[in-house]
C-alpha cells in the first residue's frame, strides 16, 4: 500500500506540472504591453507650446488698477470731426479768455496742470493705448526737472502749454512781474520742447487785463479756464448743468490718482455723447489743403 500511494502521489505532481507548463505557454503567446502598438487619434492636436515670436495675450481678468484694468474700462468713442470748427475764432490782439471752447461740434477737451506733485508711471502708456488727446499746462521748473516724463507724453500726442513759473495768482500783479512769470515760462518750455506755447492757463484761473495783454505778447492765442474738474476719478461740474456740453474743458492735475482722473474724464465725455479732441486743433487749427487739393506735408508749422 505505501508503494501504491507513493506512485499515485508522484503521478498527481507530474500532472500538475504539465498543467502549469500549458498555462505558461498560452500566456507567452499574448503580446506584452511594450509590444502593443500605440495609435494616436486623428483629431489629436499638436503641442500647444507658444512660438517664440507670439505676443502674449492680455489677461482675461487683469489685476485691479493695472494698466490693462484701466484699458478694459475705456469707453468706445466715435472719431472726432475731421475739420475742427469754432463759432467764435480768436481775433487778432488780446487773446480770448475761454471757460468753454466755442464750438458746436460734439467734442470735449482733457487738460492736465502743474507737473510737480506726481507723475504716475503708467500714464504715458495709458494715453498711447487709449488714444487720449491731452494738453499739459506745465510750470516750467517741473518741466525742467521731469522733462523726460513729459516728453514721453508728448511723443504719444500730448501737447505742452504754459502755466507760469511759480504758480502765483496773477491778478493785481505788476506788468513786470506777470511778464516774468508768463514769458519766462514760455521761453523755458520752448527751450525744453522745441515749440512755443500757443495757450496759457493762469494759476487758479486768476487774471486781469494785464494778464491777457502779457499772454498775447508771450505768444498765447487763447487763455483757458475750465468747465469741470476731475480729482480721484470724480468729475465736478462748474456749471449748473451736471453734464458736459460741446466744447467743455476738463481740468485735472499730475497727482497720484491721475489714471483714475483720466478714466473718469473719458466716462463723463462718453456719457454726454461727446468725443475727446485735442484742444490745440480747435484754437490753432491746421492750415487748409493747398490749392491743388493736396494736404500739407507733416511738420509744416501751424
C-alpha positions as a Python dict, from the first residue, in 0.01 Angstrom:
ca = {
    (1, 'X'): (0, 0, 0),
    (2, 'X'): (264, 253, 76),
    (3, 'X'): (427, 197, -263),
    (4, 'X'): (97, 230, -444),
    (5, 'X'): (21, 560, -265),
    (6, 'X'): (365, 689, -350),
    (7, 'X'): (315, 612, -718),
    (8, 'X'): (-25, 785, -719),
    (9, 'X'): (121, 1097, -548),
    (10, 'X'): (404, 1121, -799),
    (11, 'X'): (157, 1091, -1091),
    (12, 'X'): (-53, 1373, -941),
    (13, 'X'): (252, 1602, -910),
    (14, 'X'): (353, 1531, -1270),
    (15, 'X'): (0, 1617, -1390),
    (16, 'X'): (12, 1950, -1206),
    (17, 'X'): (349, 2035, -1364),
    (18, 'X'): (213, 1963, -1712),
    (19, 'X'): (-90, 2186, -1648),
    (20, 'X'): (134, 2476, -1533),
    (21, 'X'): (353, 2450, -1841),
    (22, 'X'): (48, 2460, -2065),
    (23, 'X'): (-79, 2770, -1890),
    (24, 'X'): (258, 2948, -1920),
    (25, 'X'): (285, 2859, -2285),
    (26, 'X'): (-60, 3002, -2355),
    (27, 'X'): (26, 3325, -2170),
    (28, 'X'): (353, 3366, -2359),
    (29, 'X'): (161, 3391, -2688),
    (30, 'X'): (-10, 3718, -2576),
    (31, 'X'): (170, 4050, -2661),
    (32, 'X'): (328, 4232, -2375),
    (33, 'X'): (233, 4597, -2313),
    (34, 'X'): (560, 4701, -2474),
    (35, 'X'): (466, 4516, -2788),
    (36, 'X'): (117, 4669, -2817),
    (37, 'X'): (120, 4948, -3084),
    (38, 'X'): (13, 5299, -2970),
    (39, 'X'): (-228, 5469, -3213),
    (40, 'X'): (-272, 5849, -3197),
    (41, 'X'): (-628, 5962, -3280),
    (42, 'X'): (-657, 6164, -3600),
    (43, 'X'): (-825, 6457, -3407),
    (44, 'X'): (-542, 6485, -3158),
    (45, 'X'): (-399, 6842, -3154),
    (46, 'X'): (-25, 6917, -3161),
    (47, 'X'): (159, 7061, -2866),
    (48, 'X'): (20, 7397, -2754),
    (49, 'X'): (355, 7547, -2663),
    (50, 'X'): (371, 7910, -2791),
    (51, 'X'): (610, 8010, -3064),
    (52, 'X'): (894, 8240, -2959),
    (53, 'X'): (750, 8530, -3161),
    (54, 'X'): (391, 8504, -3039),
    (55, 'X'): (276, 8810, -2844),
    (56, 'X'): (132, 8733, -2501),
    (57, 'X'): (-246, 8754, -2475),
    (58, 'X'): (-393, 9015, -2242),
    (59, 'X'): (-518, 8865, -1918),
    (60, 'X'): (-888, 8788, -1906),
    (61, 'X'): (-907, 8928, -1554),
    (62, 'X'): (-636, 9194, -1525),
    (63, 'X'): (-505, 9290, -1184),
    (64, 'X'): (-700, 9564, -1012),
    (65, 'X'): (-588, 9908, -1132),
    (66, 'X'): (-319, 9766, -1359),
    (67, 'X'): (-277, 9928, -1700),
    (68, 'X'): (-484, 9651, -1860),
    (69, 'X'): (-755, 9705, -1597),
    (70, 'X'): (-785, 10073, -1693),
    (71, 'X'): (-774, 9999, -2065),
    (72, 'X'): (-1057, 9747, -2030),
    (73, 'X'): (-1278, 10024, -1889),
    (74, 'X'): (-1220, 10288, -2156),
    (75, 'X'): (-1546, 10351, -2347),
    (76, 'X'): (-1559, 10348, -2725),
    (77, 'X'): (-1596, 10685, -2897),
    (78, 'X'): (-1683, 10788, -3249),
    (79, 'X'): (-1395, 10969, -3422),
    (80, 'X'): (-1360, 11342, -3364),
    (81, 'X'): (-1484, 11561, -3650),
    (82, 'X'): (-1219, 11574, -3923),
    (83, 'X'): (-1241, 11953, -3964),
    (84, 'X'): (-1239, 12146, -3632),
    (85, 'X'): (-1490, 12432, -3631),
    (86, 'X'): (-1523, 12730, -3400),
    (87, 'X'): (-1827, 12953, -3365),
    (88, 'X'): (-1602, 13237, -3246),
    (89, 'X'): (-1250, 13245, -3383),
    (90, 'X'): (-983, 13425, -3177),
    (91, 'X'): (-938, 13781, -3303),
    (92, 'X'): (-604, 13948, -3353),
    (93, 'X'): (-467, 14119, -3044),
    (94, 'X'): (-566, 14031, -2688),
    (95, 'X'): (-639, 13658, -2664),
    (96, 'X'): (-987, 13548, -2552),
    (97, 'X'): (-1043, 13403, -2204),
    (98, 'X'): (-1247, 13087, -2253),
    (99, 'X'): (-1436, 12882, -1997),
    (100, 'X'): (-1550, 12662, -2286),
    (101, 'X'): (-1413, 12639, -2640),
    (102, 'X'): (-1672, 12799, -2869),
    (103, 'X'): (-1771, 12505, -3089),
    (104, 'X'): (-2096, 12323, -3162),
    (105, 'X'): (-1912, 12006, -3253),
    (106, 'X'): (-1959, 11717, -3011),
    (107, 'X'): (-1614, 11729, -2854),
    (108, 'X'): (-1463, 11792, -2511),
    (109, 'X'): (-1104, 11858, -2405),
    (110, 'X'): (-879, 11699, -2141),
    (111, 'X'): (-616, 11917, -1974),
    (112, 'X'): (-359, 11831, -1705),
    (113, 'X'): (-189, 12101, -1494),
    (114, 'X'): (131, 12162, -1295),
    (115, 'X'): (357, 11856, -1314),
    (116, 'X'): (545, 11882, -985),
    (117, 'X'): (340, 11671, -746),
    (118, 'X'): (328, 11325, -906),
    (119, 'X'): (385, 11153, -1240),
    (120, 'X'): (226, 10806, -1237),
    (121, 'X'): (438, 10567, -1440),
    (122, 'X'): (155, 10412, -1646),
    (123, 'X'): (11, 10744, -1768),
    (124, 'X'): (214, 10771, -2094),
    (125, 'X'): (124, 10412, -2190),
    (126, 'X'): (-242, 10469, -2098),
    (127, 'X'): (-257, 10782, -2315),
    (128, 'X'): (-94, 10594, -2602),
    (129, 'X'): (-301, 10276, -2583),
    (130, 'X'): (-634, 10452, -2524),
    (131, 'X'): (-558, 10731, -2778),
    (132, 'X'): (-634, 11008, -2528),
    (133, 'X'): (-570, 11361, -2659),
    (134, 'X'): (-430, 11569, -2372),
    (135, 'X'): (-295, 11920, -2322),
    (136, 'X'): (-39, 11969, -2043),
    (137, 'X'): (-25, 12314, -1881),
    (138, 'X'): (314, 12292, -1709),
    (139, 'X'): (504, 12506, -1464),
    (140, 'X'): (849, 12543, -1614),
    (141, 'X'): (1051, 12424, -1307),
    (142, 'X'): (853, 12096, -1302),
    (143, 'X'): (900, 12063, -1678),
    (144, 'X'): (1274, 12121, -1634),
    (145, 'X'): (1309, 11861, -1358),
    (146, 'X'): (1096, 11595, -1526),
    (147, 'X'): (1146, 11668, -1895),
    (148, 'X'): (1182, 11303, -1996),
    (149, 'X'): (845, 11212, -1845),
    (150, 'X'): (659, 11490, -2024),
    (151, 'X'): (839, 11410, -2347),
    (152, 'X'): (701, 11056, -2321),
    (153, 'X'): (350, 11202, -2320),
    (154, 'X'): (438, 11448, -2594),
    (155, 'X'): (567, 11156, -2806),
    (156, 'X'): (222, 10991, -2797),
    (157, 'X'): (30, 11305, -2891),
    (158, 'X'): (24, 11524, -2580),
    (159, 'X'): (95, 11896, -2617),
    (160, 'X'): (285, 12117, -2370),
    (161, 'X'): (143, 12461, -2287),
    (162, 'X'): (222, 12744, -2045),
    (163, 'X'): (121, 12763, -1675),
    (164, 'X'): (379, 13018, -1540),
    (165, 'X'): (699, 12961, -1349),
    (166, 'X'): (598, 12972, -982),
    (167, 'X'): (218, 12923, -999),
    (168, 'X'): (120, 13258, -840),
    (169, 'X'): (-218, 13430, -851),
    (170, 'X'): (-152, 13682, -1128),
    (171, 'X'): (-445, 13915, -1069),
    (172, 'X'): (-319, 14251, -945),
    (173, 'X'): (48, 14175, -1003),
    (174, 'X'): (255, 14434, -1190),
    (175, 'X'): (318, 14414, -1562),
    (176, 'X'): (686, 14329, -1499),
    (177, 'X'): (600, 14050, -1255),
    (178, 'X'): (341, 13897, -1487),
    (179, 'X'): (576, 13927, -1783),
    (180, 'X'): (844, 13740, -1587),
    (181, 'X'): (603, 13460, -1492),
    (182, 'X'): (435, 13415, -1830),
    (183, 'X'): (710, 13492, -2081),
    (184, 'X'): (981, 13339, -1865),
    (185, 'X'): (792, 13011, -1856),
    (186, 'X'): (712, 13025, -2230),
    (187, 'X'): (1081, 13075, -2307),
    (188, 'X'): (1188, 12781, -2091),
    (189, 'X'): (922, 12546, -2231),
    (190, 'X'): (1026, 12636, -2583),
    (191, 'X'): (1386, 12559, -2494),
    (192, 'X'): (1289, 12221, -2346),
    (193, 'X'): (1038, 12102, -2605),
    (194, 'X'): (1129, 12298, -2918),
    (195, 'X'): (787, 12460, -2959),
    (196, 'X'): (643, 12790, -2845),
    (197, 'X'): (332, 12756, -2628),
    (198, 'X'): (18, 12886, -2800),
    (199, 'X'): (-215, 12851, -2499),
    (200, 'X'): (-191, 12987, -2146),
    (201, 'X'): (-372, 12893, -1826),
    (202, 'X'): (-335, 13132, -1532),
    (203, 'X'): (-294, 12954, -1197),
    (204, 'X'): (-629, 12925, -1016),
    (205, 'X'): (-785, 13094, -1319),
    (206, 'X'): (-699, 13432, -1163),
    (207, 'X'): (-625, 13700, -1422),
    (208, 'X'): (-682, 14062, -1517),
    (209, 'X'): (-639, 14276, -1829),
    (210, 'X'): (-263, 14283, -1776),
    (211, 'X'): (-259, 13901, -1779),
    (212, 'X'): (-429, 13890, -2118),
    (213, 'X'): (-204, 14157, -2265),
    (214, 'X'): (113, 13986, -2143),
    (215, 'X'): (-9, 13642, -2254),
    (216, 'X'): (-53, 13784, -2604),
    (217, 'X'): (298, 13930, -2601),
    (218, 'X'): (433, 13591, -2494),
    (219, 'X'): (267, 13404, -2783),
    (220, 'X'): (-69, 13286, -2644),
    (221, 'X'): (-363, 13274, -2885),
    (222, 'X'): (-613, 13193, -2608),
    (223, 'X'): (-626, 13190, -2227),
    (224, 'X'): (-808, 12887, -2089),
    (225, 'X'): (-1022, 12831, -1783),
    (226, 'X'): (-1224, 12510, -1735),
    (227, 'X'): (-1584, 12394, -1706),
    (228, 'X'): (-1528, 12077, -1499),
    (229, 'X'): (-1260, 11939, -1269),
    (230, 'X'): (-1159, 11578, -1207),
    (231, 'X'): (-994, 11455, -887),
    (232, 'X'): (-961, 11092, -771),
    (233, 'X'): (-1184, 10992, -1059),
    (234, 'X'): (-1474, 11219, -955),
    (235, 'X'): (-1595, 11483, -1203),
    (236, 'X'): (-1717, 11810, -1053),
    (237, 'X'): (-1902, 12044, -1283),
    (238, 'X'): (-1852, 12421, -1266),
    (239, 'X'): (-2188, 12495, -1429),
    (240, 'X'): (-2546, 12423, -1317),
    (241, 'X'): (-2584, 12159, -1590),
    (242, 'X'): (-2427, 11842, -1448),
    (243, 'X'): (-2345, 11709, -1790),
    (244, 'X'): (-2064, 11804, -2025),
    (245, 'X'): (-2152, 12024, -2320),
    (246, 'X'): (-1978, 12061, -2659),
    (247, 'X'): (-1652, 12250, -2614),
    (248, 'X'): (-1620, 12184, -2239),
    (249, 'X'): (-1271, 12179, -2090),
    (250, 'X'): (-1188, 11932, -1812),
    (251, 'X'): (-912, 12016, -1562),
    (252, 'X'): (-706, 11762, -1369),
    (253, 'X'): (-355, 11763, -1224),
    (254, 'X'): (-45, 11549, -1219),
    (255, 'X'): (-145, 11375, -896),
    (256, 'X'): (-115, 11013, -774),
    (257, 'X'): (-470, 10931, -893),
    (258, 'X'): (-420, 11065, -1246),
    (259, 'X'): (-507, 10727, -1402),
    (260, 'X'): (-845, 10741, -1224),
    (261, 'X'): (-891, 11102, -1333),
    (262, 'X'): (-827, 11023, -1698),
    (263, 'X'): (-1070, 10730, -1687),
    (264, 'X'): (-1329, 10941, -1505),
    (265, 'X'): (-1299, 11216, -1766),
    (266, 'X'): (-1338, 10967, -2052),
    (267, 'X'): (-1651, 10819, -1894),
    (268, 'X'): (-1803, 11166, -1841),
    (269, 'X'): (-1730, 11262, -2202),
    (270, 'X'): (-1885, 10938, -2326),
    (271, 'X'): (-2191, 10982, -2104),
    (272, 'X'): (-2252, 11323, -2262),
    (273, 'X'): (-2236, 11180, -2614),
    (274, 'X'): (-1912, 11363, -2689),
    (275, 'X'): (-1568, 11260, -2813),
    (276, 'X'): (-1233, 11371, -2665),
    (277, 'X'): (-1044, 11601, -2901),
    (278, 'X'): (-715, 11790, -2893),
    (279, 'X'): (-754, 12145, -2765),
    (280, 'X'): (-487, 12288, -2992),
    (281, 'X'): (-669, 12163, -3303),
    (282, 'X'): (-956, 12398, -3220),
    (283, 'X'): (-764, 12702, -3101),
    (284, 'X'): (-488, 12684, -3364),
    (285, 'X'): (-637, 12458, -3635),
    (286, 'X'): (-405, 12319, -3903),
    (287, 'X'): (-395, 12511, -4231),
    (288, 'X'): (-629, 12401, -4511),
    (289, 'X'): (-505, 12187, -4802),
    (290, 'X'): (-310, 12354, -5078),
    (291, 'X'): (-481, 12490, -5390),
    (292, 'X'): (-438, 12161, -5577),
    (293, 'X'): (-618, 11976, -5300),
    (294, 'X'): (-312, 11802, -5166),
    (295, 'X'): (-273, 11803, -4785),
    (296, 'X'): (25, 11982, -4641),
    (297, 'X'): (322, 11768, -4554),
    (298, 'X'): (376, 11668, -4189),
    (299, 'X'): (586, 11912, -3997),
    (300, 'X'): (452, 12224, -4160),
    (301, 'X'): (413, 12485, -3880),
    (302, 'X'): (65, 12579, -3779),
}
